[in-house]
Amino acid sequence: MSATAVNIAQVHKHFGAVHALKGIDFSIERGEFFGLLGPNGAGKSTLINIMAGLARADGGAIEVHGHDVVKHYRKSRMMLGVVPQELVYDPFFSVREMLRLQSGYFGFGRENHAWIDELISVLNLQDKALANLAQLSGGMKRRVLIAQALVHKPKVLVLDEPTAGVDVELRQALWEFSSRLHKQGTTIVLTTHYLEEAEALCGRIAIVDQGALVALDTTSVLLNRHPYRLLCLTTQDVNVQLPAALAAHVVAQEAHSLVLRLHRVDDPIGAVLDGLRSAGVQIQDIQLREPKLEDVFLHITGRGHA
Ligand SMILES: Nc1ncnc2c1ncn2[C@@H]1O[C@H](COP(=O)(O)OP(=O)(O)O)[C@@H](O)[C@H]1O
Ligand SMILES: [Mg+2]
């Protein structure tokens, strides 16, 4: 049996003139905590929607645990739990009713009710179990969508921006819960704007940009192979005019601080410090910072991830 959780082969998608996915090709292994990152509009949600059978690819194919998401929709869907980016819900049902309905849709009966109650409890929805979905806050709706995605105990859980617009407490709870599911063997695919969290949680990361895969590697290789590090200086001077060769390295400058991006090999720190001193910069403190995922992301896509 193959160890692949999700296999994505040459997937294309157009929306009119927009070529949203341009031959996306990679696979996710079983048991991975996988990050799918990219700027807004990169095509992440489109790829996830095709995975979940909510949208059709124009070309290529996706398999979840060996089941084609179009030809063997029900089997592939059984393997997959998806928490969509958009808060879609039916306002007429209570939380528990909705979860039971969803469970029935997957072919489960009463035997699954204990698991549903466990999800309600783990996701702290006890007080809201009888409330109608329309009455819940955004954060609570998000919890319900997560419970809904897990109702059939899927092998692969896909979280599309699950923490967008939720408070710090819920964010923390969600990461702990995802980590627990991961430890229990669930493959997790995560899309998020919080790069520091992706850096901490994901073993491998794919970066998509304008519908194409632009990086795919383990998180540590992505960070270690990054050719730049940051020189952070506390200075005494206000408004020193730097020569162009140095100014080109500056990524942030304030009254008493200066941050320069330096190439590990091509920008020897000694020479840079000499240059700064010659320009009249009086350095009070120095800190060399290794790149974060944010820096790598910026380098690869040319854009911040906000
Ligand atoms: N239903 C749709 N109709 C038209 N264009 C769409 C639709 N869904 C997505 N797009 C376009 O496809 C591109 C990728 O969008 P999306 O997958 O939502 O990106 P991401 O999730 O990475 O932010 C964008 O240019 C977006 O405007
Ligand atoms: Mg999206």
Tab-separated table of N, CA, C and O in Angstrom, residues 35-75:
chain	number	residue	atom	x	y	z
A	35	GLY	N	2.482	22.197	5.546
A	35	GLY	CA	2.045	23.579	5.391
A	35	GLY	C	1.878	23.921	3.920
A	35	GLY	O	2.755	23.654	3.108
A	36	LEU	N	0.726	24.491	3.574
A	36	LEU	CA	0.480	24.971	2.208
A	36	LEU	C	0.381	26.488	2.307
A	36	LEU	O	-0.614	27.019	2.782
A	37	LEU	N	1.455	27.159	1.889
A	37	LEU	CA	1.520	28.608	2.081
A	37	LEU	C	1.584	29.335	0.747
A	37	LEU	O	1.936	28.745	-0.282
A	38	GLY	N	1.284	30.612	0.790
A	38	GLY	CA	1.342	31.422	-0.421
A	38	GLY	C	0.593	32.711	-0.206
A	38	GLY	O	-0.305	32.766	0.642
A	39	PRO	N	0.930	33.755	-0.970
A	39	PRO	CA	0.227	35.044	-0.815
A	39	PRO	C	-1.257	34.904	-1.149
A	39	PRO	O	-1.668	33.897	-1.739
A	40	ASN	N	-2.031	35.899	-0.797
A	40	ASN	CA	-3.444	35.918	-1.166
A	40	ASN	C	-3.605	35.730	-2.660
A	40	ASN	O	-2.890	36.342	-3.443
A	41	GLY	N	-4.550	34.882	-3.056
A	41	GLY	CA	-4.821	34.688	-4.472
A	41	GLY	C	-3.879	33.709	-5.143
A	41	GLY	O	-3.940	33.512	-6.354
A	42	ALA	N	-3.006	33.047	-4.356
A	42	ALA	CA	-2.024	32.118	-4.933
A	42	ALA	C	-2.684	30.872	-5.511
A	42	ALA	O	-2.152	30.256	-6.431
A	43	GLY	N	-3.848	30.495	-4.960
A	43	GLY	CA	-4.532	29.298	-5.449
A	43	GLY	C	-4.702	28.210	-4.393
A	43	GLY	O	-5.165	27.109	-4.702
A	44	LYS	N	-4.379	28.516	-3.142
A	44	LYS	CA	-4.443	27.509	-2.065
A	44	LYS	C	-5.869	26.977	-1.878
A	44	LYS	O	-6.089	25.765	-1.870
A	45	SER	N	-6.817	27.880	-1.723
A	45	SER	CA	-8.198	27.442	-1.486
A	45	SER	C	-8.753	26.697	-2.699
A	45	SER	O	-9.505	25.733	-2.548
A	46	THR	N	-8.377	27.142	-3.885
A	46	THR	CA	-8.836	26.463	-5.094
A	46	THR	C	-8.350	25.013	-5.087
A	46	THR	O	-9.120	24.078	-5.355
A	47	LEU	N	-7.077	24.808	-4.729
A	47	LEU	CA	-6.518	23.462	-4.667
A	47	LEU	C	-7.243	22.620	-3.618
A	47	LEU	O	-7.603	21.456	-3.859
A	48	ILE	N	-7.502	23.226	-2.464
A	48	ILE	CA	-8.198	22.512	-1.383
A	48	ILE	C	-9.631	22.175	-1.804
A	48	ILE	O	-10.118	21.074	-1.549
A	49	ASN	N	-10.291	23.109	-2.477
A	49	ASN	CA	-11.665	22.848	-2.929
A	49	ASN	C	-11.716	21.709	-3.946
A	49	ASN	O	-12.662	20.920	-3.953
A	50	ILE	N	-10.701	21.607	-4.783
A	50	ILE	CA	-10.655	20.497	-5.748
A	50	ILE	C	-10.431	19.184	-5.000
A	50	ILE	O	-11.067	18.170	-5.279
A	51	MET	N	-9.547	19.228	-3.999
A	51	MET	CA	-9.288	18.058	-3.156
A	51	MET	C	-10.573	17.545	-2.521
A	51	MET	O	-10.822	16.353	-2.426
A	52	ALA	N	-11.402	18.505	-2.053
A	52	ALA	CA	-12.623	18.157	-1.326
A	52	ALA	C	-13.797	17.867	-2.256
A	52	ALA	O	-14.892	17.575	-1.791
A	53	GLY	N	-13.577	17.969	-3.570
A	53	GLY	CA	-14.656	17.710	-4.512
A	53	GLY	C	-15.637	18.862	-4.630
A	53	GLY	O	-16.722	18.706	-5.181
A	54	LEU	N	-15.279	20.035	-4.112
A	54	LEU	CA	-16.160	21.204	-4.190
A	54	LEU	C	-15.964	21.963	-5.495
A	54	LEU	O	-16.782	22.792	-5.874
A	55	ALA	N	-14.825	21.704	-6.161
A	55	ALA	CA	-14.563	22.322	-7.465
A	55	ALA	C	-13.902	21.254	-8.334
A	55	ALA	O	-13.347	20.288	-7.816
A	56	ARG	N	-14.005	21.434	-9.634
A	56	ARG	CA	-13.438	20.485	-10.581
A	56	ARG	C	-12.175	21.055	-11.205
A	56	ARG	O	-12.165	22.212	-11.623
A	57	ALA	N	-11.134	20.240	-11.304
A	57	ALA	CA	-9.932	20.665	-12.018
A	57	ALA	C	-10.214	20.626	-13.520
A	57	ALA	O	-11.035	19.844	-13.975
A	58	ASP	N	-9.531	21.493	-14.272
A	58	ASP	CA	-9.648	21.450	-15.741
A	58	ASP	C	-8.704	20.409	-16.318
A	58	ASP	O	-8.856	19.967	-17.448
A	59	GLY	N	-7.687	20.085	-15.550
A	59	GLY	CA	-6.724	19.078	-16.004
A	59	GLY	C	-6.020	18.506	-14.801
A	59	GLY	O	-6.000	19.115	-13.741
A	60	GLY	N	-5.453	17.304	-14.955
A	60	GLY	CA	-4.737	16.679	-13.855
A	60	GLY	C	-5.678	15.943	-12.919
A	60	GLY	O	-6.886	15.851	-13.185
A	61	ALA	N	-5.124	15.418	-11.828
A	61	ALA	CA	-5.934	14.607	-10.919
A	61	ALA	C	-5.401	14.709	-9.495
A	61	ALA	O	-4.232	15.012	-9.279
A	62	ILE	N	-6.303	14.468	-8.545
A	62	ILE	CA	-5.894	14.388	-7.136
A	62	ILE	C	-6.423	13.079	-6.563
A	62	ILE	O	-7.574	12.699	-6.811
A	63	GLU	N	-5.559	12.392	-5.813
A	63	GLU	CA	-5.988	11.193	-5.096
A	63	GLU	C	-5.766	11.388	-3.605
A	63	GLU	O	-4.746	11.933	-3.192
A	64	VAL	N	-6.748	10.945	-2.821
A	64	VAL	CA	-6.594	10.958	-1.369
A	64	VAL	C	-6.588	9.502	-0.920
A	64	VAL	O	-7.542	8.763	-1.196
A	65	HIS	N	-5.506	9.094	-0.294
A	65	HIS	CA	-5.300	7.686	0.086
A	65	HIS	C	-5.597	6.759	-1.093
A	65	HIS	O	-6.276	5.740	-0.943
A	66	GLY	N	-5.131	7.153	-2.257
A	66	GLY	CA	-5.263	6.298	-3.441
A	66	GLY	C	-6.594	6.401	-4.161
A	66	GLY	O	-6.787	5.751	-5.189
A	67	HIS	N	-7.532	7.208	-3.638
A	67	HIS	CA	-8.846	7.319	-4.292
A	67	HIS	C	-8.949	8.637	-5.049
A	67	HIS	O	-8.796	9.716	-4.464
A	68	ASP	N	-9.240	8.543	-6.335
A	68	ASP	CA	-9.398	9.735	-7.169
A	68	ASP	C	-10.592	10.565	-6.668
A	68	ASP	O	-11.682	10.024	-6.441
A	69	VAL	N	-10.372	11.881	-6.497
A	69	VAL	CA	-11.418	12.713	-5.885
A	69	VAL	C	-12.634	12.912	-6.783
A	69	VAL	O	-13.685	13.347	-6.308
A	70	VAL	N	-12.517	12.591	-8.078
A	70	VAL	CA	-13.676	12.686	-8.968
A	70	VAL	C	-14.268	11.295	-9.200
A	70	VAL	O	-15.448	11.058	-8.938
A	71	LYS	N	-13.419	10.370	-9.638
A	71	LYS	CA	-13.928	9.031	-10.003
A	71	LYS	C	-14.380	8.242	-8.788
A	71	LYS	O	-15.288	7.425	-8.875
A	72	HIS	N	-13.714	8.451	-7.657
A	72	HIS	CA	-14.087	7.717	-6.434
A	72	HIS	C	-14.375	8.721	-5.337
A	72	HIS	O	-13.755	8.701	-4.276
A	73	TYR	N	-15.311	9.628	-5.649
A	73	TYR	CA	-15.574	10.764	-4.762
A	73	TYR	C	-15.885	10.330	-3.327
A	73	TYR	O	-15.290	10.816	-2.377
A	74	ARG	N	-16.803	9.396	-3.169
A	74	ARG	CA	-17.232	9.037	-1.805
A	74	ARG	C	-16.092	8.436	-0.997
A	74	ARG	O	-15.930	8.748	0.178
A	75	LYS	N	-15.304	7.576	-1.640
A	75	LYS	CA	-14.184	6.951	-0.917
A	75	LYS	C	-13.132	7.987	-0.537
A	75	LYS	O	-12.603	7.981	0.574
